[in-house]
Structure formats: structure tokens, C-alpha cells
Tab-separated table of C-alpha atoms and ligand atoms in Angstrom:
chain	number	residue	atom	x	y	z
R	1	MET	CA	0.000	0.000	0.000
R	2	SER	CA	1.410	3.398	-0.911
R	3	ASP	CA	1.735	6.185	1.652
R	4	LYS	CA	-1.014	8.047	-0.147
R	5	GLU	CA	-3.407	5.069	0.002
R	6	ARG	CA	-2.568	4.494	3.642
R	7	PHE	CA	-3.288	8.141	4.379
R	8	GLU	CA	-6.645	7.987	2.587
R	9	GLU	CA	-7.666	4.819	4.378
R	10	LEU	CA	-6.823	6.285	7.782
R	11	PHE	CA	-8.465	9.572	6.954
R	12	ASN	CA	-11.759	7.938	5.993
R	13	LYS	CA	-11.659	5.664	8.999
R	14	HIS	CA	-11.360	8.638	11.335
R	15	LEU	CA	-13.616	11.049	9.495
R	16	ILE	CA	-16.523	12.387	11.571
R	17	LYS	CA	-19.273	12.662	9.004
R	18	ASP	CA	-21.788	14.434	11.165
R	19	ILE	CA	-21.891	15.867	14.684
R	20	THR	CA	-24.621	13.368	15.606
R	21	GLU	CA	-21.983	10.628	15.302
R	22	GLU	CA	-20.008	12.204	18.093
R	23	ASN	CA	-20.596	10.867	21.539
R	24	ILE	CA	-20.539	13.844	23.900
R	25	ASP	CA	-20.276	13.021	27.585
R	26	ILE	CA	-21.668	16.091	29.269
R	27	VAL	CA	-22.856	16.897	32.781
R	28	LEU	CA	-26.004	19.015	32.693
R	29	THR	CA	-26.561	19.771	36.349
R	30	GLY	CA	-26.185	23.221	37.897
R	31	GLN	CA	-25.184	26.042	35.564
R	32	TYR	CA	-24.972	23.782	32.491
R	33	GLY	CA	-28.642	22.821	32.487
R	34	LYS	CA	-29.613	26.463	32.867
R	35	ALA	CA	-27.235	27.552	30.136
R	36	LEU	CA	-28.581	24.900	27.764
R	37	GLU	CA	-32.107	26.102	28.425
R	38	LEU	CA	-31.057	29.663	27.637
R	39	LEU	CA	-29.479	28.524	24.375
R	40	ARG	CA	-32.800	26.876	23.529
R	41	ASP	CA	-34.706	30.040	24.426
R	42	ALA	CA	-32.411	32.110	22.237
R	43	GLU	CA	-32.769	29.676	19.351
R	44	SER	CA	-36.532	29.609	19.428
R	45	THR	CA	-36.828	33.390	19.633
R	46	GLY	CA	-34.303	34.032	16.871
R	47	LEU	CA	-31.844	35.777	19.177
R	48	PHE	CA	-28.127	35.130	19.031
R	49	PRO	CA	-26.483	34.279	22.363
R	50	ALA	CA	-22.994	34.638	23.812
R	51	LEU	CA	-21.318	32.418	26.378
R	52	VAL	CA	-19.035	34.336	28.688
R	53	GLY	CA	-16.556	32.684	31.003
R	54	PRO	CA	-12.886	31.994	31.709
R	55	PRO	CA	-10.974	29.219	29.897
R	56	GLY	CA	-11.975	25.639	30.592
R	57	VAL	CA	-15.427	26.130	32.133
R	58	GLY	CA	-17.245	24.205	29.415
R	59	LYS	CA	-18.215	26.786	26.791
R	60	THR	CA	-17.135	24.691	23.832
R	61	ILE	CA	-18.525	21.377	25.029
R	62	LEU	CA	-21.883	23.013	25.757
R	63	CYS	CA	-22.040	24.448	22.233
R	64	ARG	CA	-21.079	21.124	20.695
R	65	TYR	CA	-23.755	19.385	22.703
R	66	PHE	CA	-26.345	21.996	21.794
R	67	ALA	CA	-25.393	21.735	18.127
R	68	SER	CA	-25.690	17.951	18.279
R	69	LEU	CA	-29.196	18.238	19.764
R	70	ARG	CA	-30.233	20.559	16.934
R	71	ALA	CA	-28.676	18.238	14.398
R	72	LYS	CA	-30.565	15.263	15.808
R	73	GLU	CA	-33.819	17.174	15.704
R	74	ASN	CA	-33.684	18.493	12.185
R	75	LYS	CA	-31.186	16.143	10.567
R	76	ASN	CA	-27.722	16.814	9.268
R	77	LYS	CA	-27.442	20.354	10.460
R	78	SER	CA	-23.760	20.913	10.789
R	79	PHE	CA	-21.629	22.478	13.486
R	80	TYR	CA	-18.713	24.733	12.633
R	81	TRP	CA	-16.454	26.586	14.932
R	82	LEU	CA	-13.542	28.931	14.641
R	83	THR	CA	-11.295	30.279	17.353
R	84	MET	CA	-10.515	33.897	16.664
R	85	ASP	CA	-7.487	36.051	17.348
R	86	GLU	CA	-5.888	39.151	15.847
R	87	SER	CA	-4.689	37.229	12.799
R	88	ILE	CA	-8.163	36.050	11.764
R	89	LYS	CA	-9.370	37.776	8.605
R	90	PRO	CA	-12.934	37.794	7.257
R	91	SER	CA	-11.823	35.389	4.506
R	92	HIS	CA	-11.072	32.804	7.201
R	93	PHE	CA	-14.739	32.556	8.103
R	94	ILE	CA	-16.393	33.596	4.827
R	95	GLY	CA	-14.104	31.755	2.459
R	96	SER	CA	-11.627	32.627	-0.262
R	97	PHE	CA	-10.732	32.106	-3.900
R	98	ASP	CA	-8.289	29.380	-4.844
R	99	PRO	CA	-5.485	31.289	-6.600
R	100	ALA	CA	-4.734	28.608	-9.227
R	101	ILE	CA	-8.363	28.164	-10.286
R	102	THR	CA	-9.036	31.903	-10.141
R	103	LEU	CA	-6.140	32.467	-12.520
R	104	LYS	CA	-7.748	30.163	-15.075
R	105	LYS	CA	-11.437	30.832	-14.511
R	106	GLY	CA	-11.613	34.180	-12.786
R	107	PHE	CA	-13.575	35.009	-9.630
R	108	THR	CA	-16.196	32.328	-10.173
R	109	LEU	CA	-18.130	30.135	-7.777
R	110	GLU	CA	-16.019	27.211	-8.920
R	111	ALA	CA	-12.872	28.924	-7.685
R	112	PHE	CA	-14.357	29.725	-4.290
R	113	ASN	CA	-13.745	27.672	-1.144
R	114	SER	CA	-16.402	28.290	1.483
R	115	GLY	CA	-15.371	29.184	5.026
R	116	PRO	CA	-17.062	27.825	8.161
R	117	LEU	CA	-19.435	30.763	8.686
R	118	LEU	CA	-20.695	30.756	5.100
R	119	SER	CA	-21.125	26.967	5.205
R	120	ALA	CA	-23.156	27.197	8.409
R	121	MET	CA	-25.302	29.945	6.872
R	122	LEU	CA	-25.966	27.906	3.734
R	123	GLU	CA	-26.639	24.637	5.541
R	124	GLY	CA	-28.654	26.046	8.431
R	125	GLY	CA	-26.020	24.857	10.854
R	126	THR	CA	-24.610	26.199	14.084
R	127	PHE	CA	-21.572	28.467	13.994
R	128	LEU	CA	-19.504	29.054	17.129
R	129	ALA	CA	-17.260	32.108	17.112
R	130	ASN	CA	-14.873	31.177	19.895
R	131	GLU	CA	-12.918	34.000	21.568
R	132	ILE	CA	-14.823	36.451	19.416
R	133	ASN	CA	-13.494	39.418	21.417
R	134	ARG	CA	-9.927	38.618	20.324
R	135	ALA	CA	-10.730	39.308	16.697
R	136	THR	CA	-9.816	42.745	15.373
R	137	GLU	CA	-12.557	45.336	15.095
R	138	TYR	CA	-12.338	44.917	11.315
R	139	SER	CA	-13.139	41.200	11.538
R	140	GLN	CA	-15.794	41.792	14.184
R	141	ASN	CA	-17.485	44.277	11.884
R	142	THR	CA	-17.795	41.633	9.160
R	143	LEU	CA	-19.928	39.659	11.598
R	144	LEU	CA	-22.465	42.476	12.000
R	145	GLU	CA	-24.391	41.640	8.845
R	146	PRO	CA	-24.773	37.900	9.544
R	147	LEU	CA	-25.955	38.729	13.058
R	148	GLU	CA	-28.265	41.551	12.117
R	149	GLU	CA	-29.666	40.504	8.748
R	150	ALA	CA	-28.743	36.815	8.536
R	151	SER	CA	-27.067	37.645	5.259
R	152	ILE	CA	-23.525	38.155	4.076
R	153	GLY	CA	-21.788	39.699	1.110
R	154	ILE	CA	-19.190	37.596	-0.644
R	155	PRO	CA	-16.697	39.603	-2.693
R	156	HIS	CA	-17.180	39.131	-6.474
R	157	LEU	CA	-20.018	36.606	-6.006
R	158	GLY	CA	-22.892	38.463	-4.416
R	159	ARG	CA	-24.941	38.427	-1.297
R	160	ILE	CA	-26.502	35.343	0.239
R	161	LYS	CA	-29.364	34.992	2.693
R	162	ALA	CA	-28.856	32.407	5.425
R	163	ASP	CA	-31.012	29.306	5.812
R	164	ASP	CA	-33.737	29.850	8.436
R	165	ASP	CA	-32.050	27.390	10.800
R	166	PHE	CA	-28.705	29.213	10.841
R	167	PHE	CA	-27.633	29.872	14.413
R	168	PHE	CA	-24.697	31.946	15.622
R	169	ILE	CA	-23.158	31.492	19.064
R	170	SER	CA	-20.340	33.676	20.377
R	171	ALA	CA	-18.022	32.627	23.165
R	172	MET	CA	-15.522	34.755	24.993
R	173	ASN	CA	-13.447	35.158	28.098
R	174	PRO	CA	-14.572	37.987	30.345
R	175	GLU	CA	-13.151	41.234	29.066
R	176	GLU	CA	-11.089	41.990	32.119
R	177	LEU	CA	-8.726	39.103	31.391
R	178	SER	CA	-5.575	40.406	29.795
R	179	GLY	CA	-4.651	39.642	26.202
R	180	THR	CA	-8.128	40.016	24.847
R	181	HIS	CA	-9.529	42.810	22.775
R	182	ARG	CA	-12.833	44.379	23.533
R	183	LEU	CA	-15.976	43.281	21.903
R	184	SER	CA	-17.026	46.139	19.648
R	185	GLU	CA	-20.030	48.093	20.870
R	186	ALA	CA	-21.807	47.435	17.587
R	187	LEU	CA	-21.432	43.694	17.965
R	188	LYS	CA	-22.375	43.821	21.631
R	189	ASP	CA	-25.597	45.553	20.711
R	190	ARG	CA	-26.557	42.702	18.402
R	191	ILE	CA	-26.039	39.926	20.924
R	192	LYS	CA	-29.038	39.881	23.176
R	193	VAL	CA	-28.702	36.771	25.358
R	194	TRP	CA	-25.649	36.745	27.637
R	195	ILE	CA	-24.939	33.445	29.315
R	196	LYS	CA	-22.345	33.462	32.048
R	197	LEU	CA	-20.414	30.322	32.934
R	198	THR	CA	-18.043	30.170	35.868
R	199	TYR	CA	-16.189	27.433	37.715
R	200	PRO	CA	-18.952	25.004	38.648
R	201	GLU	CA	-20.159	24.112	42.122
R	202	LYS	CA	-18.304	21.296	43.801
R	203	ALA	CA	-20.856	18.538	43.123
R	204	THR	CA	-21.058	19.453	39.449
R	205	GLU	CA	-17.293	19.653	39.026
R	206	LEU	CA	-16.823	16.250	40.674
R	207	ASP	CA	-19.387	14.803	38.259
R	208	ILE	CA	-17.497	16.361	35.366
R	209	ILE	CA	-14.216	14.826	36.513
R	210	ARG	CA	-15.891	11.415	36.892
R	211	ILE	CA	-17.523	11.518	33.462
R	212	ASN	CA	-14.187	12.406	31.861
R	213	LEU	CA	-12.300	9.488	33.419
R	214	PRO	CA	-11.859	6.509	31.088
R	215	GLU	CA	-13.861	3.479	32.217
R	216	HIS	CA	-11.023	1.446	33.673
R	217	PHE	CA	-9.712	4.438	35.620
R	218	PHE	CA	-10.752	4.580	39.211
R	219	VAL	CA	-10.244	7.079	42.033
R	220	GLU	CA	-11.782	7.009	45.495
R	221	GLU	CA	-14.361	9.624	46.435
R	222	SER	CA	-12.076	10.932	49.173
R	223	GLU	CA	-9.312	11.350	46.575
R	224	LEU	CA	-11.608	13.240	44.236
R	225	GLU	CA	-12.461	15.545	47.115
R	226	LEU	CA	-8.764	16.214	47.683
R	227	ILE	CA	-8.241	17.003	44.011
R	228	TYR	CA	-11.174	19.382	44.111
R	229	SER	CA	-9.819	21.140	47.202
R	230	ILE	CA	-6.472	21.704	45.444
R	231	ILE	CA	-8.145	23.057	42.320
R	232	ASN	CA	-10.537	25.182	44.335
R	233	GLU	CA	-7.656	26.656	46.326
R	234	THR	CA	-6.199	28.100	43.098
R	235	ARG	CA	-9.529	29.852	42.540
R	236	ARG	CA	-9.652	31.305	46.032
R	237	ASN	CA	-6.192	32.843	45.910
R	238	LYS	CA	-7.038	35.938	43.920
R	239	ILE	CA	-4.071	37.882	45.290
R	240	ASP	CA	-1.373	35.741	43.644
R	241	ILE	CA	-3.253	34.119	40.796
R	242	GLU	CA	-4.596	35.831	37.708
R	243	ILE	CA	-6.045	32.740	36.009
R	244	PRO	CA	-6.693	29.743	38.284
R	245	ALA	CA	-6.821	26.052	37.409
R	246	SER	CA	-9.655	25.102	35.065
R	247	ILE	CA	-11.787	21.980	34.998
R	248	ARG	CA	-9.175	20.447	32.674
R	249	ALA	CA	-6.566	20.549	35.440
R	250	GLY	CA	-8.768	18.555	37.818
R	251	ILE	CA	-9.495	15.984	35.107
R	252	ALA	CA	-5.771	15.626	34.395
R	253	MET	CA	-4.935	15.176	38.089
R	254	ALA	CA	-7.606	12.504	38.500
R	255	LYS	CA	-6.300	10.626	35.458
R	256	LEU	CA	-2.720	10.690	36.709
R	257	LEU	CA	-3.744	9.513	40.167
R	258	ALA	CA	-5.914	6.753	38.691
R	259	ARG	CA	-2.931	5.547	36.688
R	260	LYS	CA	-0.792	5.291	39.834
R	261	ARG	CA	-3.581	3.349	41.511
R	262	SER	CA	-3.884	0.892	38.647
R	263	LEU	CA	-0.099	0.375	38.494
R	264	GLU	CA	-0.203	-0.301	42.223
R	265	LYS	CA	-2.946	-2.868	41.816
R	266	SER	CA	-1.119	-4.783	39.149
R	267	GLY	CA	2.042	-4.766	41.253
R	268	GLN	CA	4.024	-2.664	38.807
R	269	LEU	CA	5.106	-0.037	41.302
R	270	LYS	CA	8.269	-0.630	43.327
R	271	GLU	CA	7.216	1.510	46.230
R	272	LYS	CA	3.722	2.485	47.224
R	273	LYS	CA	3.158	6.051	48.233
R	274	SER	CA	0.395	7.689	50.205
R	275	VAL	CA	-2.294	9.578	48.351
R	276	TYR	CA	-0.809	12.771	49.795
R	277	GLU	CA	2.568	12.020	48.256
R	278	TYR	CA	1.066	11.123	44.891
R	279	LEU	CA	-1.092	14.220	44.835
R	280	SER	CA	1.779	16.506	45.836
R	281	ASP	CA	3.791	15.304	42.847
R	282	ILE	CA	0.813	15.372	40.522
R	283	SER	CA	-0.130	18.900	41.652
R	284	ARG	CA	3.371	20.143	40.837
R	285	ASN	CA	3.278	18.599	37.367
R	286	VAL	CA	-0.233	19.652	36.459
R	287	LEU	CA	-0.533	23.068	38.081
R	288	LEU	CA	2.759	24.521	36.801
R	289	GLY	CA	1.213	25.402	33.461
R	290	SER	CA	-2.400	25.403	34.592
R	291	ILE	CA	-2.337	28.580	36.622
R	292	LYS	CA	-1.285	32.026	35.553
R	293	PRO	CA	0.340	33.912	38.420
R	294	LYS	CA	0.077	37.667	38.818
R	295	PRO	CA	3.157	39.551	37.593
R	296	GLY	CA	6.147	39.047	39.901
R	297	VAL	CA	4.735	35.936	41.582
R	298	LYS	CA	6.327	32.539	40.961
R	299	ALA	CA	4.017	29.658	40.104
R	300	GLU	CA	6.267	27.224	42.025
R	301	ASN	CA	5.797	29.153	45.256
R	302	ILE	CA	2.044	29.314	44.866
R	303	ILE	CA	1.891	25.584	44.179
R	304	GLU	CA	3.990	24.688	47.242
R	305	ASN	CA	1.705	26.819	49.411
R	306	ILE	CA	-1.379	25.148	48.022
R	307	ILE	CA	0.093	21.676	48.531
R	308	HIS	CA	0.971	22.588	52.097
R	309	LYS	CA	-2.443	23.998	52.802
R	310	THR	CA	-4.518	21.214	51.277
R	311	LEU	CA	-2.344	18.112	51.716
R	312	GLY	CA	-0.232	19.014	54.754
R	313	ALA	CA	3.571	19.085	54.953
D	1	ADP	N1	-20.588	20.154	31.737
D	1	ADP	C1	-19.523	19.408	31.384
D	1	ADP	N2	-19.652	18.073	31.230
D	1	ADP	C2	-18.594	17.308	30.897
D	1	ADP	N3	-17.354	17.771	30.681
D	1	ADP	C3	-17.164	19.099	30.823
D	1	ADP	C4	-18.222	19.984	31.176
D	1	ADP	N4	-17.741	21.247	31.255
D	1	ADP	C5	-16.439	21.156	30.942
D	1	ADP	N5	-16.071	19.877	30.682
D	1	ADP	C6	-14.738	19.397	30.325
D	1	ADP	O1	-13.801	20.388	30.729
D	1	ADP	C7	-12.871	20.676	29.703
D	1	ADP	C8	-12.967	22.127	29.269
D	1	ADP	O2	-14.200	22.369	28.611
D	1	ADP	P1	-14.316	23.329	27.331
D	1	ADP	O3	-15.690	23.205	26.843
D	1	ADP	O4	-13.222	23.040	26.375
D	1	ADP	O5	-14.084	24.748	28.028
D	1	ADP	P2	-13.949	26.204	27.384
D	1	ADP	O6	-14.451	26.136	25.987
D	1	ADP	O7	-14.790	27.067	28.273
D	1	ADP	O8	-12.498	26.542	27.451
D	1	ADP	C9	-13.148	19.697	28.583
D	1	ADP	O9	-12.276	18.599	28.741
D	1	ADP	C10	-14.585	19.271	28.816
D	1	ADP	O10	-14.777	17.962	28.372
D	2	MG	MG1	-13.213	26.510	24.352
């Protein structure tokens, strides 16, 4: 088999043909159930919503789940998403002309490759503009027409009207976090349902960690509680920490601890350690890049303090 054939075989094997084929393990208690209901309310009233929250609180998974529900209800409605930053140009979401074909055939439909926003508009799918407030004002302004009129102008080709089922969701980190641009006032005025997500309540976050652990991975309830207390401590220390540990950090810690436990069980570990020792090591490895300290504060020092406070010396 040639490399090319091998590539094609693998590609087709792994291709996700439709969002309904994706199995999304989501916890819908607490804020997530309410947020989903708000997304539904927005959809059925023709309003476009925004999800606002720090990294790793579940904005993307909620949108994917919502899009999969819509797809299941009215068949083959696609889900597209694009994470924006200063380098994103309107052509990245609208689409662009293939230079080689354009040279031969001119600015024709044949030479045009659709971008994710245009595809969602044509197919009546869901489009998620992730980190929309990081896009430049110029790019943000291109989104005004799709939001306001459900239409969009494509250079050289004309103006299209979106399918009635087209739905546009924005997601962003709260504006006060550094490194993000502001959402333009014009765009803000066109988004009329603001859905805030924060770090979930303890019971919900523990459920999320559990649901994200592979089946054969096991951690005791008391160990999960310890992991939560470490993660939660990063969120309480607002003096030293600018961005605390997200849900992802807790999931990672639980996975690493579960692996130690399973190695122990199968007798593959030379020396057994206490859960406190395991979690101290795991905290150091996971938290180092999972928290963003305030300027002048060292992550290592914060982590040692948290370990001391939650796990003891
Ligand atoms: N309600 C939830 N149910 C299950 N997993 C969740 C939930 N919320 C967050 N997660 C998990 O937490 C991680 C971060 O979620 P994500 O949606 O990527 O956050 P964000 O888009 O806000 O950065 C992912 O691994 C996701 O699977
Ligand atoms: Mg995300």
C-alpha cells in the first residue's frame, strides 16, 4: 500500500461525518442545564447568544452538545467553529478564492472555497465564534451583517441569505482578562442573550471529573475531594493568581492519580506512596502550566503553598 493510500484509508476511517456521530459526555446539572435552556430560548426566539466565562469552564462542550441536539432534531445540520485572534481575517470565516483556479477561470463560484461561517449559513447549521473578542474590530465588523440581517456579502459573487435554521453562538473570556480585545459596541448591541459560565459548584465539578475518566480508571471519592480542594484553592487565591486552574486541570490530576492506583494494583510499582505524596507530585506537574500567576509571583511558590495547605507538609 502506498503512503497516499494508507493516508486515505486512515483519513476515511477517522472522518466524523456528522456531529450526531459524536458521543458527547456532558454533565447538565447546575449552571450547564440552565445555560442549555437559555441557548434553547435564544434559538426559538431568533436571538443570538454569547457564552461568557474563563478558559476551561465548558463553553465549547456546551455548544457542541447543543449543536448535536439541533442536528438530531432536524437532521444533518452541521456544526462549525472557529477560534478567533488578531490574525483572523474575514476570509477565514467567509471563504476565499483558490489562486490557481481563479487564474484560469476568474472570480467564479467554482474557484471559491467556502469558510465555516458561510457553510453554516448555507446549511442552516450552528456556527460558534470562539474567543470572538480577540478578533480585530475589522473582523468583528464583518460579523455584523450575519448577526443583524442573517445575510452576508461575498466579494465578487454576491450576497446570500442564510437558511432559516442558521444559528450563531459567540463565546468569549470575560473582558477583564488580559490579552483580549474588547468586543465592539456594535457587535455587543446585536447579541441579546448573555450566558455566564463560571467554575462550577463542587458537586457538578466532581461529576465532570468522573464523566471524563476513562472506564477502567478509578479514584476514590475521598481522593476526588482532595483534588477538588487543590483546584478550588487556586480559585480562592485571587491575590497571587490571575487565572486559576480550570476543569481540565482537575481531570488531568484525577487521570494521573488513577494511573498510579492501577499500576499499584497490578504490582508494577516498586514503592507504594500515600495519596498525599502522589497528589503533591501530581499537583506540581499539572498546576505549573495550569495557573497564571500575577506579575512578579512565581508559580512554584504558589503551588507549594497550596500543597501545604490542602495536603499538609
Ligand atoms: N458540563 C460538562 N460536562 C462534561 N465535561 C465538561 C463539562 N464542562 C467542561 N467539561 C470538560 O472540561 C474541559 C474544558 O471544557 P471546554 O468546553 O473546552 O471549556 P472552554 O471552551 O470554556 O475553554 C473539557 O475537557 C470538557 O470535556
Ligand atoms: Mg473553548
